mmCIF file of N, CA and C in Angstrom:
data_model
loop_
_atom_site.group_PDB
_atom_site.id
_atom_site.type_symbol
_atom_site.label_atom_id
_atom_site.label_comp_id
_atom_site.label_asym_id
_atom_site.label_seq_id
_atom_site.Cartn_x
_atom_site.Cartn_y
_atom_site.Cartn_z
ATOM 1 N N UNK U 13 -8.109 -7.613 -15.506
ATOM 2 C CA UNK U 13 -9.179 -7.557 -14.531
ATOM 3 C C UNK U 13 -8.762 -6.616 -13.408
ATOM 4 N N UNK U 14 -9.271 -5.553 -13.137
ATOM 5 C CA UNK U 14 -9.095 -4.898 -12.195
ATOM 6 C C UNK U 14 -10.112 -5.106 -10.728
ATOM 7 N N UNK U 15 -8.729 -5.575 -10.026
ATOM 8 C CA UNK U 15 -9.239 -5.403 -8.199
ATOM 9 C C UNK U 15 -10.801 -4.629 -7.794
ATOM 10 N N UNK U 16 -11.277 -5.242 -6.783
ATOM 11 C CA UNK U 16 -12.817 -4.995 -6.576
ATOM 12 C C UNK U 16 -12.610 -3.699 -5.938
ATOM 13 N N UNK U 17 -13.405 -3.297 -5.569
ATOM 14 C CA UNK U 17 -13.393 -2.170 -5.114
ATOM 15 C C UNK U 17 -14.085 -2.043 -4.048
ATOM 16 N N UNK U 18 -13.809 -1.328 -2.861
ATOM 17 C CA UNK U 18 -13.603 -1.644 -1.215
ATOM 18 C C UNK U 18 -15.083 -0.563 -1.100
ATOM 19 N N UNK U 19 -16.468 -1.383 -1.042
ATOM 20 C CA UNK U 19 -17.488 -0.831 -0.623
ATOM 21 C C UNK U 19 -17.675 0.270 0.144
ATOM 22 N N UNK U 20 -18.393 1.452 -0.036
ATOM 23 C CA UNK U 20 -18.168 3.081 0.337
ATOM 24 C C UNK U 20 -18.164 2.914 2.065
ATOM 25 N N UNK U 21 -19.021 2.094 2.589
ATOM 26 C CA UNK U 21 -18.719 2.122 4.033
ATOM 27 C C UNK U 21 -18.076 0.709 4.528
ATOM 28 N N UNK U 22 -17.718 0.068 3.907
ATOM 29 C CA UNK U 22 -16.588 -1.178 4.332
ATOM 30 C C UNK U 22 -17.328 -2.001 5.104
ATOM 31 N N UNK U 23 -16.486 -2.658 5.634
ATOM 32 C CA UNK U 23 -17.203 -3.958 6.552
ATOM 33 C C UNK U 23 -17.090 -3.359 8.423
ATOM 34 N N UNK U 24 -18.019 -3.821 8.989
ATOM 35 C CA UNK U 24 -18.021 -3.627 10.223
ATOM 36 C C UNK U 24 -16.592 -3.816 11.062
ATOM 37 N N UNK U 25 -15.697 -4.760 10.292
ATOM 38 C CA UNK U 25 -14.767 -4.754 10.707
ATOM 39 C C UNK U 25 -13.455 -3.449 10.510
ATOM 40 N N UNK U 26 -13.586 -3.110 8.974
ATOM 41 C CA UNK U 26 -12.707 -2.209 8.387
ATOM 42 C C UNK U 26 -13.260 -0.591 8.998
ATOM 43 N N UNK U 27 -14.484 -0.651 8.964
ATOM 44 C CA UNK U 27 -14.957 0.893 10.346
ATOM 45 C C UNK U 27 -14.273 1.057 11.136
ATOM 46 N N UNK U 28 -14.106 -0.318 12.166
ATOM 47 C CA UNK U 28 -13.696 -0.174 13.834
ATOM 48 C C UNK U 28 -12.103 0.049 14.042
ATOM 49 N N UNK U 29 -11.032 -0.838 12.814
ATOM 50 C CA UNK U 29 -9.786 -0.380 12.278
ATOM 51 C C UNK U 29 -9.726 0.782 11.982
ATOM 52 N N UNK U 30 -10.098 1.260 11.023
ATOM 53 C CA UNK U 30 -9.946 2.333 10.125
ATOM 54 C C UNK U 30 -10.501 3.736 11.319
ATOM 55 N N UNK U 31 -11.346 3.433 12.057
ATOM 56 C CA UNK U 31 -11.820 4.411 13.221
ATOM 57 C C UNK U 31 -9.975 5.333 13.634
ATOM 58 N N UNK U 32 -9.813 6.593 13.841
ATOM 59 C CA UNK U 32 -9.300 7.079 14.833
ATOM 60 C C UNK U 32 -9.721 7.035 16.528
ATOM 61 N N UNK U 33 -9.244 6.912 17.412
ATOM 62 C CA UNK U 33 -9.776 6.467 18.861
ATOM 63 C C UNK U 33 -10.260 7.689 18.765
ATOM 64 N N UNK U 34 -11.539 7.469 19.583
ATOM 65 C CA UNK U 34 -12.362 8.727 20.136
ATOM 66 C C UNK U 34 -13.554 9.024 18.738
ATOM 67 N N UNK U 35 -12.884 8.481 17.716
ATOM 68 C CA UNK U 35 -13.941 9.152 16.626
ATOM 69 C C UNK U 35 -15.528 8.191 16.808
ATOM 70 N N UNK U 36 -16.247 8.854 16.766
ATOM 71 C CA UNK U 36 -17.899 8.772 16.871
ATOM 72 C C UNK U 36 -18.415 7.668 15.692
ATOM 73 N N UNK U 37 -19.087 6.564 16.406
ATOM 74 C CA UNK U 37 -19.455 5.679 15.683
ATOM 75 C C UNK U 37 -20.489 5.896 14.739
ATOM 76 N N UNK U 38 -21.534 6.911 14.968
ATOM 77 C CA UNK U 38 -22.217 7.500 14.683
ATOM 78 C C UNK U 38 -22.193 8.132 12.889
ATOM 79 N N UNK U 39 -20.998 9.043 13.154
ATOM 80 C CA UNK U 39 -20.563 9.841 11.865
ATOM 81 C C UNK U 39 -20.751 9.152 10.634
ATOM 82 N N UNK U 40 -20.534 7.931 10.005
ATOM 83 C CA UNK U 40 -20.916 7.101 8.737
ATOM 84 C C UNK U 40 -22.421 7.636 8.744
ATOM 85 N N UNK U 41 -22.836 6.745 9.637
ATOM 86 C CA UNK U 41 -24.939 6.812 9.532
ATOM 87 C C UNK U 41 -25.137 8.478 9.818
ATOM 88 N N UNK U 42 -24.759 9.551 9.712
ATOM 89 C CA UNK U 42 -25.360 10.747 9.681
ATOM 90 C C UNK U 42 -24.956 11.315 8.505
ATOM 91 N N UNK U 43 -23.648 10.841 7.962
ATOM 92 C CA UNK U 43 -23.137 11.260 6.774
ATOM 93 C C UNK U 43 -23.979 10.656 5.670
ATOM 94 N N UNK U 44 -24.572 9.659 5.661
ATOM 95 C CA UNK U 44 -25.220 8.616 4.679
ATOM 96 C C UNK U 44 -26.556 8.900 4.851
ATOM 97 N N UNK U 45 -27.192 9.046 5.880
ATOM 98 C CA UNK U 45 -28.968 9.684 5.727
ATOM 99 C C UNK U 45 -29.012 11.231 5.480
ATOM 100 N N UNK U 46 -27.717 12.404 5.747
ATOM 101 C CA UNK U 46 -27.609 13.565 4.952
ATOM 102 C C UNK U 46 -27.783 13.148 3.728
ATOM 103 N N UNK U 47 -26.850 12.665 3.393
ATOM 104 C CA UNK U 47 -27.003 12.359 1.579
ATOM 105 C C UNK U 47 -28.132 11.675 0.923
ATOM 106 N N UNK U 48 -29.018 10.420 1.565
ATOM 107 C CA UNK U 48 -29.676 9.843 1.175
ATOM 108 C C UNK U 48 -31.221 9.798 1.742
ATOM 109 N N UNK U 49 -31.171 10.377 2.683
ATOM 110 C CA UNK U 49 -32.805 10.533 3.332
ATOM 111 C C UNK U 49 -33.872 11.096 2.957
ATOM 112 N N UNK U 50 -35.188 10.054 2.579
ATOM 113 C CA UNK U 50 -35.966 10.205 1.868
ATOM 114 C C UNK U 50 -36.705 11.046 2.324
ATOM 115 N N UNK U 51 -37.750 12.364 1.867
ATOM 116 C CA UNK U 51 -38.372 13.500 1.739
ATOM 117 C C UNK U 51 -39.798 13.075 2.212
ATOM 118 N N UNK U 52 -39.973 12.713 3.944
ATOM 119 C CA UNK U 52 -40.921 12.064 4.237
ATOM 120 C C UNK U 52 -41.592 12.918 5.396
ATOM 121 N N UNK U 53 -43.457 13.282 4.965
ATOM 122 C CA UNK U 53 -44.247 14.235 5.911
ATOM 123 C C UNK U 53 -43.859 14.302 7.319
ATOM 124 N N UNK U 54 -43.253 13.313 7.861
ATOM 125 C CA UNK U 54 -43.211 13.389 9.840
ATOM 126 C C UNK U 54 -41.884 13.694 9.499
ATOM 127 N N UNK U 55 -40.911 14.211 9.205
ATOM 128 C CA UNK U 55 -39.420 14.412 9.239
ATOM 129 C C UNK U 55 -39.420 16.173 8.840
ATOM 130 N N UNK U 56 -40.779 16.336 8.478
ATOM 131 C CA UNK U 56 -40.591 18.067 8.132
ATOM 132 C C UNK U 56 -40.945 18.754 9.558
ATOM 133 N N UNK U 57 -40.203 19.845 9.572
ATOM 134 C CA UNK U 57 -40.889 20.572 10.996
ATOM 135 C C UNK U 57 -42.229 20.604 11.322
ATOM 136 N N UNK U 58 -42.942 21.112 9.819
ATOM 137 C CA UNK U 58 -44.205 21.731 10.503
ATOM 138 C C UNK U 58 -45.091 20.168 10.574
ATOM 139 N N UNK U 59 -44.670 19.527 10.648
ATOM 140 C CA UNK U 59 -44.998 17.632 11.034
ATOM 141 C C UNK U 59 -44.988 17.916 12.680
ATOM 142 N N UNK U 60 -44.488 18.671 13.368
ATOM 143 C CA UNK U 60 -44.922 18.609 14.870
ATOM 144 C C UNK U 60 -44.645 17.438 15.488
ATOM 145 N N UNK U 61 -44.858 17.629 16.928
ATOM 146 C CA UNK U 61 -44.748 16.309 17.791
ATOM 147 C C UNK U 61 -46.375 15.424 17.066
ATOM 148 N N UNK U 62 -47.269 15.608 17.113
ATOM 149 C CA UNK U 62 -48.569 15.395 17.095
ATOM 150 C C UNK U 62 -48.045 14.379 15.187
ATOM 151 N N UNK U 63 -47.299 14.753 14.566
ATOM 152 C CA UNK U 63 -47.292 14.348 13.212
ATOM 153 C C UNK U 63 -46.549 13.274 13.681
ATOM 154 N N UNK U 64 -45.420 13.381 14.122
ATOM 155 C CA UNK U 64 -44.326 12.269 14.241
ATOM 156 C C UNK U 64 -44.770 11.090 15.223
ATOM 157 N N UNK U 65 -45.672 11.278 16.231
ATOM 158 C CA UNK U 65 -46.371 10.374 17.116
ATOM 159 C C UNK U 65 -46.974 9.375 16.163
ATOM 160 N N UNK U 66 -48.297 9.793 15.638
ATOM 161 C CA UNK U 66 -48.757 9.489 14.567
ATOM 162 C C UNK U 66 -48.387 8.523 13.509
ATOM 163 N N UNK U 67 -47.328 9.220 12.929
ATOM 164 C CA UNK U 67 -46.386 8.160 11.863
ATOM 165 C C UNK U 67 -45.601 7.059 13.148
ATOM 166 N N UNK U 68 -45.145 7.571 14.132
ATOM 167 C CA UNK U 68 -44.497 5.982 14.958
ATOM 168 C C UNK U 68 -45.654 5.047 14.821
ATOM 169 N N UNK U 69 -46.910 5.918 15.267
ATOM 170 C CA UNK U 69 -48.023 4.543 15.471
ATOM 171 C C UNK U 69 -48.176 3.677 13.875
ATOM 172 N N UNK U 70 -48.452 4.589 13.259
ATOM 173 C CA UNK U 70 -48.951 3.722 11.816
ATOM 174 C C UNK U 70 -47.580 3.096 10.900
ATOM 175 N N UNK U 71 -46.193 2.888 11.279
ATOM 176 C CA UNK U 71 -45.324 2.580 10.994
ATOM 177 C C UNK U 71 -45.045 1.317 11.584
ATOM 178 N N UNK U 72 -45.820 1.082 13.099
ATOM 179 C CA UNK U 72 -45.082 -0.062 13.533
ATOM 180 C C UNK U 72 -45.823 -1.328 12.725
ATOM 181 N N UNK U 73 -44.576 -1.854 12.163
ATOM 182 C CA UNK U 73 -44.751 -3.255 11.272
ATOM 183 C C UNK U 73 -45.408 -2.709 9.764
ATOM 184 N N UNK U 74 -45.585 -1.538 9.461
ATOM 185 C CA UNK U 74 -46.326 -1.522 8.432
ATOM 186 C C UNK U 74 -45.372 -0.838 7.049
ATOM 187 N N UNK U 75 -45.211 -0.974 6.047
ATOM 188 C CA UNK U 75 -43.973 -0.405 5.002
ATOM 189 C C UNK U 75 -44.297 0.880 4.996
ATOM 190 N N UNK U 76 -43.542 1.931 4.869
ATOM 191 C CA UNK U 76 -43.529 3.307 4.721
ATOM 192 C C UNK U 76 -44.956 3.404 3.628
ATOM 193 N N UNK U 77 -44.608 2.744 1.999
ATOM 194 C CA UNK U 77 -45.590 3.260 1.265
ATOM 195 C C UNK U 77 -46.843 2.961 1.567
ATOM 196 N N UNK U 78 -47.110 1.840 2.321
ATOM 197 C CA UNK U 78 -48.525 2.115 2.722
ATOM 198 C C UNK U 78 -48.838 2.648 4.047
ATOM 199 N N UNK U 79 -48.410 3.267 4.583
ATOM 200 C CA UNK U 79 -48.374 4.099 5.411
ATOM 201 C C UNK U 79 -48.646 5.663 4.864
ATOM 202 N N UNK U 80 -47.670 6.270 3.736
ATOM 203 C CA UNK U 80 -48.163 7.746 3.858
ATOM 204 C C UNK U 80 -49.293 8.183 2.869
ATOM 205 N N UNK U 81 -50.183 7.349 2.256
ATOM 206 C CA UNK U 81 -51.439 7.897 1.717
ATOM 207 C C UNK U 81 -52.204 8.474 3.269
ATOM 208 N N UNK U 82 -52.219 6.825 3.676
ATOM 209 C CA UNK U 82 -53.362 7.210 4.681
ATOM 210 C C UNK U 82 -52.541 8.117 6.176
ATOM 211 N N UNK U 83 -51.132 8.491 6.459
ATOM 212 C CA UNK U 83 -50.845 9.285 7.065
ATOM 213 C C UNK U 83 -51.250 10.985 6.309
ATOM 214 N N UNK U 84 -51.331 11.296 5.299
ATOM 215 C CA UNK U 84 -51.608 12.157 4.571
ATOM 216 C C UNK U 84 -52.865 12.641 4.823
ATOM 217 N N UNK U 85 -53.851 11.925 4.056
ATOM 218 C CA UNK U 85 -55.604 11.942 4.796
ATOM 219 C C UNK U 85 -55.917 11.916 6.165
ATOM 220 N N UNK U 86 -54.917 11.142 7.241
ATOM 221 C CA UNK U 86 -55.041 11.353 8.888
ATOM 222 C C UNK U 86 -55.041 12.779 9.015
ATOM 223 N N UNK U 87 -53.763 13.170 8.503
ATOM 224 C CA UNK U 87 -53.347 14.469 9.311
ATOM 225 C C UNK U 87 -54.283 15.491 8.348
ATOM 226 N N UNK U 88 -54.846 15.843 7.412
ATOM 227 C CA UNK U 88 -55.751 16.480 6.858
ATOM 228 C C UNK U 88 -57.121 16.306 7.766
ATOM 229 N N UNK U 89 -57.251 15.522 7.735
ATOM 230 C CA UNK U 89 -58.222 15.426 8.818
ATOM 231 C C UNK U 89 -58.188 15.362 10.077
ATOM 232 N N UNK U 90 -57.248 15.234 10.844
ATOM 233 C CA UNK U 90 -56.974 15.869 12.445
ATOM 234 C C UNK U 90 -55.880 16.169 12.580
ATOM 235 N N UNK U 91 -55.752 17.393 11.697
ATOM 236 C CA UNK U 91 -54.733 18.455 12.267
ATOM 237 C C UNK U 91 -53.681 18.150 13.552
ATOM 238 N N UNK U 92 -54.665 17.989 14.539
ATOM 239 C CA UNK U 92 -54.238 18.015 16.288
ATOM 240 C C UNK U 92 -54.954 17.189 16.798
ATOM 241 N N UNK U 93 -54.423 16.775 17.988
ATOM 242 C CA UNK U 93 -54.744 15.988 18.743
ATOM 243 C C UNK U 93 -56.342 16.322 18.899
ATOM 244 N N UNK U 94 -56.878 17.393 19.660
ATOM 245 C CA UNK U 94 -58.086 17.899 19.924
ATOM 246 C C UNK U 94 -59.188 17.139 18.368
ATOM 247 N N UNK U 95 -58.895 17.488 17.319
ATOM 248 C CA UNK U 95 -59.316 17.260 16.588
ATOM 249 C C UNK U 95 -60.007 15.446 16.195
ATOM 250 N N UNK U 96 -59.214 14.710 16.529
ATOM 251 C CA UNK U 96 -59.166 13.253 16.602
ATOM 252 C C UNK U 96 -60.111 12.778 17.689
ATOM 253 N N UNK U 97 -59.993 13.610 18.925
ATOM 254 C CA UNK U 97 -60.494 13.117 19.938
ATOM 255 C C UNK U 97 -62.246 13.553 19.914
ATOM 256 N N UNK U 98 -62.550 14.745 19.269
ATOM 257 C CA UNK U 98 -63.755 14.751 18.809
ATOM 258 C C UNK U 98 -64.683 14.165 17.705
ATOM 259 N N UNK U 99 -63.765 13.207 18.042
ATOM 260 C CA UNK U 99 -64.531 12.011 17.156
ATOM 261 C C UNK U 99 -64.981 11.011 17.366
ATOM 262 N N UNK U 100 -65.908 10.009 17.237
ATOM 263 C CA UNK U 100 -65.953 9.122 17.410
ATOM 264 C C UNK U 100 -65.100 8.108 17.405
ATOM 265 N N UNK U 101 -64.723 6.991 18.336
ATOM 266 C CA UNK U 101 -63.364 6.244 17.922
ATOM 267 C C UNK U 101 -63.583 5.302 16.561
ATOM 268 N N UNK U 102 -65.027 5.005 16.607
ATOM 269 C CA UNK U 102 -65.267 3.676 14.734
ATOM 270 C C UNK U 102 -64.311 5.051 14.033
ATOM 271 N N UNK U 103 -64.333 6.209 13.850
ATOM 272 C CA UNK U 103 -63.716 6.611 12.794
ATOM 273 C C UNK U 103 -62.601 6.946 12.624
ATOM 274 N N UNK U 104 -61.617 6.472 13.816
ATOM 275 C CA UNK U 104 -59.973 6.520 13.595
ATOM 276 C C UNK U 104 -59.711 5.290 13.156
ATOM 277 N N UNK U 105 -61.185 4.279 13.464
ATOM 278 C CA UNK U 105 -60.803 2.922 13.148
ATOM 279 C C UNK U 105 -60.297 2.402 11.550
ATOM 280 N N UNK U 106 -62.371 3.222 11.119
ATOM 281 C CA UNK U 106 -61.882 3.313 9.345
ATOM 282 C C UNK U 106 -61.234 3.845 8.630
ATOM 283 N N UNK U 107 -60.443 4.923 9.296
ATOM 284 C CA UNK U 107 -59.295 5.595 8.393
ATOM 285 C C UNK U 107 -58.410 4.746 8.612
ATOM 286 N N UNK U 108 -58.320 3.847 9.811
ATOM 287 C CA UNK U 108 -56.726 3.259 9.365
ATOM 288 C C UNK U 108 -56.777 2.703 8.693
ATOM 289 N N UNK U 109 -57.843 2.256 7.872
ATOM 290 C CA UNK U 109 -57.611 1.287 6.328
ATOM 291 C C UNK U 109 -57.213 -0.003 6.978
ATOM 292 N N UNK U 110 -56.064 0.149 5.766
ATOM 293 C CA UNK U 110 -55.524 -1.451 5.798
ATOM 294 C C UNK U 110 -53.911 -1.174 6.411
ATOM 295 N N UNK U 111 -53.958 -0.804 7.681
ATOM 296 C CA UNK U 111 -52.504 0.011 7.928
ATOM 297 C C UNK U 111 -52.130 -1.870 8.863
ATOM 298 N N UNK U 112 -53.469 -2.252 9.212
ATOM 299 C CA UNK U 112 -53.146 -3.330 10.424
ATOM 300 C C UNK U 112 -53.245 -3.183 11.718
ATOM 301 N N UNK U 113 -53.798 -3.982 12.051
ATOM 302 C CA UNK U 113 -53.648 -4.145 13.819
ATOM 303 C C UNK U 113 -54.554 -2.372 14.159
ATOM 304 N N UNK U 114 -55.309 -2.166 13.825
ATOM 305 C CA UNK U 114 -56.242 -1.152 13.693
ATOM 306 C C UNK U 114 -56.875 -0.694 15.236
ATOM 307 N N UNK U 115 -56.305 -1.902 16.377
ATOM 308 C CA UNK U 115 -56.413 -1.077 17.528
ATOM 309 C C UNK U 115 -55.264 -0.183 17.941
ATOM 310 N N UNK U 116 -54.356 0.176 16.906
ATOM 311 C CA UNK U 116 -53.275 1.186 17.101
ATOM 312 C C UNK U 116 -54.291 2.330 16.890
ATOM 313 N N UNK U 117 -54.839 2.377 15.904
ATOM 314 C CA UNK U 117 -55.562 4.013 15.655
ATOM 315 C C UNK U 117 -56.298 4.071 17.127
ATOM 316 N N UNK U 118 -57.150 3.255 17.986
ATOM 317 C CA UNK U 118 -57.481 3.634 19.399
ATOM 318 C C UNK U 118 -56.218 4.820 20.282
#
């Protein structure tokens, strides 16, 4: 039987040991979402401030996958801010679907 094998980022405890003083707590979690971070519309540049606002709102409490259909169809349909606001508000209402709590799209 061969010995377990010491999980790629260890225990909270074996980090803070294993740390050199001064080294950045940080470095694990930037090394691990380089490698593993999922290919998501508000994380691309041309996602803008106006994209990433957007996804905070329709994210809070709600799972990513049901979130980016209807972030997809949002931003197709209001580009920009300007765009949204020439609208009637019932219709930021009914695009939010079933995102929840639907006075976020206000």
């Amino acid at each position: 039987m061969t010995a377990p094998t010491k999980p790629p980022y260890g225990t909270a405890a074996d980090s803070v040991s294993e740390r050199a003083p001064g080294e950045p707590l940080h470095s694990p979690v930037i090394d691990w979402f380089d490698e593993h971070a999922r290919d998501l519309p508000w994380r691309r540049p041309e996602a803008g401030a106006w994209g990433v606002m957007v996804s905070e709102f329709m994210l809070q409490q709600t799972p990513v996958n049901r979130v980016l259909p209807v972030y997809e169809q949002w931003m197709a349909r209001w580009p920009r801010p300007a765009d949204l606001a020439a609208e009637a508000p019932g219709e930021a209402v009914r695009a939010w679907g079933r995102l929840g709590y639907p006075r976020r799209a206000l």
